[in-house]
Amino acid sequence: MPVYVRYIDLNGCKNSYCIPEKPNGYALFMLLDYQTFHSDHAEYFIETFVKKGYIVFSSGLLIAEWGSKTAVKHAEHLIQLLLRQEIINEKIFLCAEGTGALIAQQLCCSEDIHIRAAAFINPLLSLQDCLIHYQEDEVTLKRFKKEMSRQHGLSHCDRESVANVDEKLFTDYHLPVQSFLRHVKKDNVEELVKVNPLETRLLANEVSDFFEKFIPAT
């Protein structure tokens, strides 16, 4: 468990990071998609990394931003702020789930921060992926189009306009990146995601094993 949790107000948004009892000198930025990653899953996931010595931090701005430049800049500023406040290696680890990958991809090719390695969990790697993914849920699709129009200035949120935004936002990057799949089990009656702490921690350990390949031996 962390010794303490620090909260940072940045751009009017709530941000936090957990400080482990015995830091290993590395930080992990989590871009969790709370629309699909239940809060209890997130807690178990983050706890695993804190126990391993990582400073783990995240931001509340990233929900419903759909990879906007505003969200990317916010993430960069948060990372830079953490690096100024804590004694950690400047090359951080990145873990993104679902729509968090929309921001993570842009961080991977940022000139202002340095990513050591990135892990994507059930990633939606483009706005077109999101549009297709939400076709079966009319309510979610409507919200997606509304938020997309606001964040990216679209007059019509159709496949062609979304594809054009993809081309502007995402560029190639050359970093160690690995994707992981998380099998989501839902309650047949209430359609709620079932929380399985063991499965979540096993997934976190898989991601951790991937990251450890890029930590220099001491």
Short mmCIF file of C-alpha atoms in Angstrom, two decimals:
data_model
loop_
_atom_site.label_atom_id
_atom_site.label_comp_id
_atom_site.label_asym_id
_atom_site.label_seq_id
_atom_site.Cartn_x
_atom_site.Cartn_y
_atom_site.Cartn_z
CA MET A 1 0.00 0.00 0.00
CA PRO A 2 1.18 3.57 -0.61
CA VAL A 3 2.63 5.62 2.21
CA TYR A 4 0.39 8.46 1.08
CA VAL A 5 -1.56 9.81 -1.88
CA ARG A 6 -0.93 13.31 -3.21
CA TYR A 7 -3.56 15.29 -5.05
CA ILE A 8 -2.68 17.93 -7.61
CA ASP A 9 -5.04 20.57 -8.97
CA LEU A 10 -4.06 21.29 -12.55
CA ASN A 11 -6.23 23.16 -15.05
CA GLY A 12 -9.17 22.78 -12.69
CA CYS A 13 -8.96 18.97 -12.79
CA LYS A 14 -8.30 16.44 -10.06
CA ASN A 15 -5.06 14.49 -10.40
CA SER A 16 -3.44 12.12 -7.95
CA TYR A 17 -0.41 9.94 -7.47
CA CYS A 18 0.46 7.19 -5.00
CA ILE A 19 3.82 7.12 -3.26
CA PRO A 20 5.05 3.61 -2.31
CA GLU A 21 6.85 2.83 0.92
CA LYS A 22 9.98 1.80 -0.97
CA PRO A 23 10.10 3.61 -4.34
CA ASN A 24 12.00 1.84 -7.11
CA GLY A 25 12.81 5.14 -8.82
CA TYR A 26 10.30 4.75 -11.67
CA ALA A 27 6.89 6.26 -12.35
CA LEU A 28 3.88 4.82 -14.13
CA PHE A 29 1.25 7.02 -15.76
CA MET A 30 -2.14 5.29 -15.90
CA LEU A 31 -4.68 6.24 -18.57
CA LEU A 32 -7.63 4.14 -17.46
CA ASP A 33 -10.93 4.15 -19.29
CA TYR A 34 -13.46 4.23 -16.44
CA GLN A 35 -16.28 3.61 -18.91
CA THR A 36 -15.06 0.01 -19.21
CA PHE A 37 -12.52 -0.41 -16.41
CA HIS A 38 -14.53 -0.64 -13.18
CA SER A 39 -13.16 1.52 -10.37
CA ASP A 40 -12.50 -1.55 -8.24
CA HIS A 41 -10.44 -3.06 -11.05
CA ALA A 42 -8.46 0.15 -11.24
CA GLU A 43 -7.79 0.06 -7.49
CA TYR A 44 -6.50 -3.52 -7.58
CA PHE A 45 -4.44 -2.78 -10.69
CA ILE A 46 -2.78 0.32 -9.27
CA GLU A 47 -2.17 -1.37 -5.90
CA THR A 48 -0.12 -4.07 -7.61
CA PHE A 49 2.29 -1.53 -9.09
CA VAL A 50 2.55 0.54 -5.91
CA LYS A 51 3.58 -2.59 -4.02
CA LYS A 52 6.30 -3.12 -6.60
CA GLY A 53 7.67 0.37 -5.88
CA TYR A 54 6.28 2.43 -8.74
CA ILE A 55 4.93 5.93 -8.23
CA VAL A 56 1.57 5.61 -9.96
CA PHE A 57 -0.29 8.68 -11.14
CA SER A 58 -3.44 9.44 -13.13
CA SER A 59 -5.74 12.28 -14.11
CA GLY A 60 -9.47 12.96 -14.06
CA LEU A 61 -9.38 15.14 -17.19
CA LEU A 62 -8.92 12.26 -19.59
CA ILE A 63 -12.48 10.95 -19.52
CA ALA A 64 -14.59 12.01 -22.53
CA GLU A 65 -11.70 13.90 -24.13
CA TRP A 66 -11.33 11.46 -27.05
CA GLY A 67 -7.66 12.13 -27.65
CA SER A 68 -8.03 15.91 -27.82
CA LYS A 69 -4.92 18.08 -27.90
CA THR A 70 -6.11 19.72 -24.67
CA ALA A 71 -6.02 16.36 -22.88
CA VAL A 72 -2.61 15.49 -24.32
CA LYS A 73 -1.14 18.81 -23.18
CA HIS A 74 -2.68 18.35 -19.75
CA ALA A 75 -1.08 14.90 -19.50
CA GLU A 76 2.30 16.31 -20.55
CA HIS A 77 2.10 19.10 -17.97
CA LEU A 78 1.13 16.62 -15.26
CA ILE A 79 4.11 14.40 -16.09
CA GLN A 80 6.47 17.39 -16.09
CA LEU A 81 5.08 18.54 -12.75
CA LEU A 82 5.62 15.12 -11.21
CA LEU A 83 9.19 15.00 -12.49
CA ARG A 84 9.90 18.35 -10.80
CA GLN A 85 8.38 17.27 -7.50
CA GLU A 86 9.72 13.72 -7.13
CA ILE A 87 13.15 12.13 -7.49
CA ILE A 88 12.41 9.63 -10.25
CA ASN A 89 13.80 8.56 -13.59
CA GLU A 90 12.64 10.99 -16.30
CA LYS A 91 11.75 8.14 -18.66
CA ILE A 92 8.36 6.99 -17.40
CA PHE A 93 6.22 3.94 -18.05
CA LEU A 94 2.80 4.30 -19.64
CA CYS A 95 -0.24 2.05 -19.28
CA ALA A 96 -3.43 2.81 -21.20
CA GLU A 97 -6.75 0.99 -21.31
CA GLY A 98 -9.57 1.35 -23.82
CA THR A 99 -9.96 4.94 -24.99
CA GLY A 100 -6.93 5.92 -22.89
CA ALA A 101 -4.88 4.69 -25.85
CA LEU A 102 -6.07 7.71 -27.86
CA ILE A 103 -4.00 9.95 -25.60
CA ALA A 104 -1.26 7.41 -24.95
CA GLN A 105 -0.38 7.12 -28.64
CA GLN A 106 0.22 10.85 -28.82
CA LEU A 107 2.33 10.81 -25.66
CA CYS A 108 4.47 8.11 -27.26
CA CYS A 109 5.57 10.54 -29.97
CA SER A 110 5.75 13.65 -27.77
CA GLU A 111 8.92 15.73 -27.94
CA ASP A 112 8.37 17.13 -24.44
CA ILE A 113 8.35 13.92 -22.40
CA HIS A 114 10.12 10.58 -22.54
CA ILE A 115 8.35 7.20 -22.43
CA ARG A 116 10.40 4.11 -21.52
CA ALA A 117 7.77 1.55 -22.56
CA ALA A 118 3.98 1.43 -22.96
CA ALA A 119 1.33 -1.22 -22.34
CA PHE A 120 -2.13 -1.05 -23.93
CA ILE A 121 -5.04 -3.01 -22.43
CA ASN A 122 -7.99 -3.68 -24.78
CA PRO A 123 -6.99 -0.52 -26.64
CA LEU A 124 -9.19 1.52 -28.94
CA LEU A 125 -6.36 2.82 -31.09
CA SER A 126 -8.28 5.29 -33.24
CA LEU A 127 -11.42 7.37 -33.18
CA GLN A 128 -12.72 5.20 -36.00
CA ASP A 129 -12.32 2.20 -33.69
CA CYS A 130 -14.44 4.03 -31.11
CA LEU A 131 -17.13 4.89 -33.64
CA ILE A 132 -17.39 1.25 -34.73
CA HIS A 133 -17.18 -0.02 -31.15
CA TYR A 134 -20.17 2.08 -30.03
CA GLN A 135 -22.45 1.29 -32.98
CA GLU A 136 -24.37 -1.29 -30.96
CA ASP A 137 -25.14 1.10 -28.11
CA GLU A 138 -27.29 3.99 -29.31
CA VAL A 139 -27.00 6.01 -26.10
CA THR A 140 -23.20 5.71 -25.91
CA LEU A 141 -22.87 6.41 -29.64
CA LYS A 142 -24.93 9.60 -29.28
CA ARG A 143 -22.75 10.79 -26.38
CA PHE A 144 -19.59 9.92 -28.32
CA LYS A 145 -20.68 11.99 -31.32
CA LYS A 146 -21.65 14.92 -29.11
CA GLU A 147 -18.37 14.91 -27.23
CA MET A 148 -16.38 14.38 -30.43
CA SER A 149 -18.05 17.38 -32.02
CA ARG A 150 -17.18 19.52 -28.99
CA GLN A 151 -13.59 18.33 -28.57
CA HIS A 152 -12.60 18.28 -32.23
CA GLY A 153 -14.89 20.93 -33.72
CA LEU A 154 -16.84 18.59 -36.02
CA SER A 155 -20.08 19.79 -37.60
CA HIS A 156 -20.92 16.19 -38.61
CA CYS A 157 -19.52 13.21 -36.75
CA ASP A 158 -19.57 10.58 -39.49
CA ARG A 159 -16.95 7.99 -40.45
CA GLU A 160 -15.21 10.24 -42.97
CA SER A 161 -14.84 13.21 -40.62
CA VAL A 162 -13.64 10.94 -37.81
CA ALA A 163 -11.08 9.38 -40.16
CA ASN A 164 -9.78 12.86 -40.99
CA VAL A 165 -9.30 13.60 -37.27
CA ASP A 166 -7.40 10.32 -36.90
CA GLU A 167 -4.98 11.33 -39.64
CA LYS A 168 -4.29 14.67 -37.95
CA LEU A 169 -3.86 13.31 -34.43
CA PHE A 170 -1.84 10.12 -34.72
CA THR A 171 1.65 9.68 -36.05
CA ASP A 172 4.10 6.78 -36.04
CA TYR A 173 6.18 6.18 -32.94
CA HIS A 174 9.08 3.86 -32.22
CA LEU A 175 8.80 2.65 -28.65
CA PRO A 176 8.50 -0.72 -26.92
CA VAL A 177 4.71 -1.22 -26.87
CA GLN A 178 2.71 -4.34 -26.08
CA SER A 179 -1.04 -4.93 -26.07
CA PHE A 180 -2.82 -7.04 -23.46
CA LEU A 181 -6.36 -8.43 -23.52
CA ARG A 182 -8.65 -8.28 -20.51
CA HIS A 183 -11.69 -10.56 -20.65
CA VAL A 184 -14.70 -8.70 -19.28
CA LYS A 185 -17.36 -10.76 -17.52
CA LYS A 186 -20.77 -9.21 -17.02
CA ASP A 187 -23.73 -10.07 -14.84
CA ASN A 188 -26.45 -11.54 -17.09
CA VAL A 189 -29.17 -9.72 -15.20
CA GLU A 190 -27.80 -6.25 -14.46
CA GLU A 191 -25.08 -6.18 -17.13
CA LEU A 192 -22.55 -4.99 -14.57
CA VAL A 193 -18.87 -5.77 -14.84
CA LYS A 194 -17.85 -8.42 -12.33
CA VAL A 195 -14.79 -7.55 -10.32
CA ASN A 196 -12.29 -10.39 -10.01
CA PRO A 197 -9.32 -9.14 -7.96
CA LEU A 198 -7.21 -12.20 -8.81
CA GLU A 199 -7.62 -11.78 -12.59
CA THR A 200 -6.93 -8.04 -12.34
CA ARG A 201 -3.75 -8.59 -10.32
CA LEU A 202 -2.60 -11.31 -12.72
CA LEU A 203 -3.03 -8.86 -15.58
CA ALA A 204 -1.10 -6.20 -13.65
CA ASN A 205 1.70 -8.71 -13.05
CA GLU A 206 1.85 -9.49 -16.79
CA VAL A 207 2.19 -5.79 -17.55
CA SER A 208 4.80 -5.43 -14.80
CA ASP A 209 6.85 -8.33 -16.25
CA PHE A 210 6.83 -6.51 -19.60
CA PHE A 211 8.02 -3.26 -18.00
CA GLU A 212 10.80 -4.96 -16.06
CA LYS A 213 12.50 -5.85 -19.35
CA PHE A 214 13.30 -2.16 -19.74
CA ILE A 215 14.66 -1.49 -16.26
CA PRO A 216 18.49 -1.64 -16.21
CA ALA A 217 19.91 -4.32 -13.97
CA THR A 218 21.59 -3.01 -10.82
#
